[in-house]
Short mmCIF file of C-alpha atoms in Angstrom, two decimals:
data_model
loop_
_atom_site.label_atom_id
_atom_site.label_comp_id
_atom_site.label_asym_id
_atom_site.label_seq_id
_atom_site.Cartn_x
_atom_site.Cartn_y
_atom_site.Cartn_z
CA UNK A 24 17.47 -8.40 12.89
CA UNK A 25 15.83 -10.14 10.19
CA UNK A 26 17.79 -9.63 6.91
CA UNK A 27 15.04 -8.19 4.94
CA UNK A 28 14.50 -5.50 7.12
CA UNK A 29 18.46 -4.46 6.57
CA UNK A 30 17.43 -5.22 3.12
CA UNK A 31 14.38 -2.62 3.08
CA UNK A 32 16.73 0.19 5.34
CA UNK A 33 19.58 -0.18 3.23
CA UNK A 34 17.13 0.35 -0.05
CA UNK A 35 15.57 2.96 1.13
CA UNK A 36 18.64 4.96 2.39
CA UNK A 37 20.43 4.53 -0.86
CA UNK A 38 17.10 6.01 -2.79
CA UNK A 39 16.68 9.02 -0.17
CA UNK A 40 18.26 12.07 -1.24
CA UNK A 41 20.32 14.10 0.96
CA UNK A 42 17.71 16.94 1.40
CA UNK A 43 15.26 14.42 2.40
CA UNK A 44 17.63 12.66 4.93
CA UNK A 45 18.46 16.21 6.67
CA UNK A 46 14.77 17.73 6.31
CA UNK A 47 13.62 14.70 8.06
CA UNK A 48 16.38 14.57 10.96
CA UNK A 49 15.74 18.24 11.31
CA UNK A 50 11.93 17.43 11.52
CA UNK A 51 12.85 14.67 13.88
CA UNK A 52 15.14 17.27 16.39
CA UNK A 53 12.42 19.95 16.34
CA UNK A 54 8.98 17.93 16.34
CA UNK A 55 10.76 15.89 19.08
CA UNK A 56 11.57 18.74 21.28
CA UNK A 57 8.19 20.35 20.87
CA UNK A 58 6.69 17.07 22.10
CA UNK A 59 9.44 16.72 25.05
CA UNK A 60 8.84 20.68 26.36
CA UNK A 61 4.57 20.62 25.79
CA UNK A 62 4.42 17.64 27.49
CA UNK A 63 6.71 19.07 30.32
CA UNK A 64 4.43 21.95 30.05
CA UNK A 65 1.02 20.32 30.95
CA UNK A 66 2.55 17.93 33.52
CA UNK A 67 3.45 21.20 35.22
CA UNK A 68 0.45 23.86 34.46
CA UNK A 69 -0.17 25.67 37.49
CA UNK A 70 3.95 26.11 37.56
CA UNK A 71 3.31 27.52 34.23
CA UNK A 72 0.76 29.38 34.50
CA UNK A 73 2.19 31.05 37.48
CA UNK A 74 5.22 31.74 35.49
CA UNK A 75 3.01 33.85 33.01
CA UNK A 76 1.05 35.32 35.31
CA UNK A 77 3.73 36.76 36.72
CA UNK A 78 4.94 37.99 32.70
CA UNK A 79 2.21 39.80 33.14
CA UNK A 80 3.23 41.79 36.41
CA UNK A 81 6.30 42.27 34.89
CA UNK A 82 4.62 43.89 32.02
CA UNK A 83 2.40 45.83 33.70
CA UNK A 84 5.04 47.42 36.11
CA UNK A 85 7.13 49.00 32.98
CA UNK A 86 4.19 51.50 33.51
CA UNK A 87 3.69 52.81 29.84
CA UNK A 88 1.14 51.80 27.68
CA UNK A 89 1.67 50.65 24.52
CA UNK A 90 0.40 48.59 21.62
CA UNK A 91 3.03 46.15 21.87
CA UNK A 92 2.68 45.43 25.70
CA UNK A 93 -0.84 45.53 25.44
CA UNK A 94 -1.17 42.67 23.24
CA UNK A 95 1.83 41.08 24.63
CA UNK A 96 -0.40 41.06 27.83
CA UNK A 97 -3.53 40.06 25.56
CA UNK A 98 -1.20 37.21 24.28
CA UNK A 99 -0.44 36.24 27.26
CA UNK A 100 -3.76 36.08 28.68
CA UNK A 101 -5.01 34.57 26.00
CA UNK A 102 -2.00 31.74 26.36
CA UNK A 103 -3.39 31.36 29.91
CA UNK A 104 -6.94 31.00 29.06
CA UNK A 105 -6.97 28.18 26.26
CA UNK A 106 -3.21 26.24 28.29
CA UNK A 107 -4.38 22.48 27.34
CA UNK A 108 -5.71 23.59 23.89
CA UNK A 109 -2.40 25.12 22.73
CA UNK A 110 0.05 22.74 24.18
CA UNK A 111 -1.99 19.48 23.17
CA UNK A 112 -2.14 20.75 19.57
CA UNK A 113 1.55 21.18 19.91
CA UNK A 114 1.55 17.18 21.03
CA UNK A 115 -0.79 16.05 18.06
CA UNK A 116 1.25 18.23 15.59
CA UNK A 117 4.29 16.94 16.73
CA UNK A 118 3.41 13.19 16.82
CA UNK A 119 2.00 13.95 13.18
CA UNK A 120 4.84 15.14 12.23
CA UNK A 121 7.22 12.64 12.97
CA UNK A 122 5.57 10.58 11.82
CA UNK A 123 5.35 12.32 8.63
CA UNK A 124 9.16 11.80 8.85
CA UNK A 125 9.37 8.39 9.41
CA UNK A 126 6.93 7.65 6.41
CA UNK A 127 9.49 10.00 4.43
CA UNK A 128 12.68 8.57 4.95
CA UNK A 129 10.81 4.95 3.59
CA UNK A 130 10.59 7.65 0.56
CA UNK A 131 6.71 8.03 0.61
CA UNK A 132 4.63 10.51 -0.81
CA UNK A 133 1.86 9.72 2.20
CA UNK A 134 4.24 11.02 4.26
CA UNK A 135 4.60 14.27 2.88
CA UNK A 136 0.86 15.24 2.85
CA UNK A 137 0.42 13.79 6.45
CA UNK A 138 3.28 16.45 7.47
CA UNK A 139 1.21 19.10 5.36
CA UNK A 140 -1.89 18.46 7.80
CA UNK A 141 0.00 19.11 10.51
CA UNK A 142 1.54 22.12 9.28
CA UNK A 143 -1.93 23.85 8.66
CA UNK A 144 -3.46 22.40 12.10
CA UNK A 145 -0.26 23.71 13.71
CA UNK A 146 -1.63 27.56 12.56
CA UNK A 147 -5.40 26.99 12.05
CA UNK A 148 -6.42 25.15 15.41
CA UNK A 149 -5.16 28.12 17.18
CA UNK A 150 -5.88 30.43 15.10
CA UNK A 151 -9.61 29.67 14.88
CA UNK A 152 -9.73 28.18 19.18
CA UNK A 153 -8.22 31.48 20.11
CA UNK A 154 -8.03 34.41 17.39
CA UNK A 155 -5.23 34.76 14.41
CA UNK A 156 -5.05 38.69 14.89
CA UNK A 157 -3.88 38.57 19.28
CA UNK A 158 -1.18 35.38 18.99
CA UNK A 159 -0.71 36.80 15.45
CA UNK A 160 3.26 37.00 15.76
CA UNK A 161 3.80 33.42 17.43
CA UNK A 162 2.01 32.00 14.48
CA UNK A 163 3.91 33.88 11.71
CA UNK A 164 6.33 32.52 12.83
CA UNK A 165 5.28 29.34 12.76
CA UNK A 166 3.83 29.74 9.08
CA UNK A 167 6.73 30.94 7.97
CA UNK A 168 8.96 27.84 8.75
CA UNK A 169 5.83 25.48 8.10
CA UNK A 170 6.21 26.91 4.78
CA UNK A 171 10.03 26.28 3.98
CA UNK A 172 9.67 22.94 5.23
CA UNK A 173 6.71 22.02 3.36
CA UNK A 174 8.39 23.92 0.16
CA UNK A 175 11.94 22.30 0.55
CA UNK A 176 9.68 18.65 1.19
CA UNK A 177 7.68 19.25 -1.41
CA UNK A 178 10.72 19.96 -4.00
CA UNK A 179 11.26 16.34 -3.21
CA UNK A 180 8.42 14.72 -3.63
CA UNK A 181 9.54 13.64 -7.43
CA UNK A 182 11.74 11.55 -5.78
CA UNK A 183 8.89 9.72 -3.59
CA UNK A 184 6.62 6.73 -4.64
#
């Protein structure tokens, strides 16, 4: 390798702050999983939708009716109706994301509002493609650890250029 690209690493990593450097490897492990398993999970959509389809027999063969299985069954449903919409957003948000990373670690301020547009079109493309109030728990969830990471980023950002 070219010694001013050691030169630029070596700068860099010396600058980064250890929050940074285990937000980002974090951001790294999960983004790159939720690429690895949504890509899986369109290369194989009948399989999958089979699989959920047959959630919902499951469900529906506990007999009682309740507001939880009924919009665990809406969920579900809903999951099945918009497949390629939810798992492609979870490609784009992913890609975004890392490279959100990548831009971070180079200690970048670009980076960090790249990762912030992919933390709101991780709960507003489904929210507004399929309904906020039926997938409603799913993307709590999601908000809620969008938010720490963009909070525990942004704490950093006074470090960034």
């Amino acid at each position: 390798m070219p010694n001013h690209i050691l030169d630029d690493f070596q700068e860099h990593q010396e600058q980064r702050p250890q929050m940074v450097n285990v937000l980002t490897i974090l951001t790294f492990i999960w983004s790159g999983m939720i690429l690895l398993f949504s890509v899986y999970n369109l290369l194989t959509k009948t399989e999958q939708i089979v699989k959920l389809q047959d959630s919902i027999e499951e469900i529906e063969k506990i007999g009682t009716s309740n507001i939880f299985l009924d919009k665990a069954i809406q969920g579900i449903e809903l999951s099945i109706e918009h497949f390629s919409l939810l798992y492609s957003v979870n490609i784009f948000v992913a890609i975004v994301c890392i490279s959100a990373a990548i831009i971070m670690r180079k200690m970048q301020k670009s980076g960090y509002f790249l990762y912030l547009l992919g933390c709101i079109a991780e709960i507003a493309i489904p929210a507004i493609a399929i309904g906020g109030a039926v997938i409603g728990g799913m993307l709590l969830v999601n908000l809620f650890f969008s938010l720490v990471f963009v909070i525990l980023y942004g704490v950093n950002l006074k470090h960034m250029k």
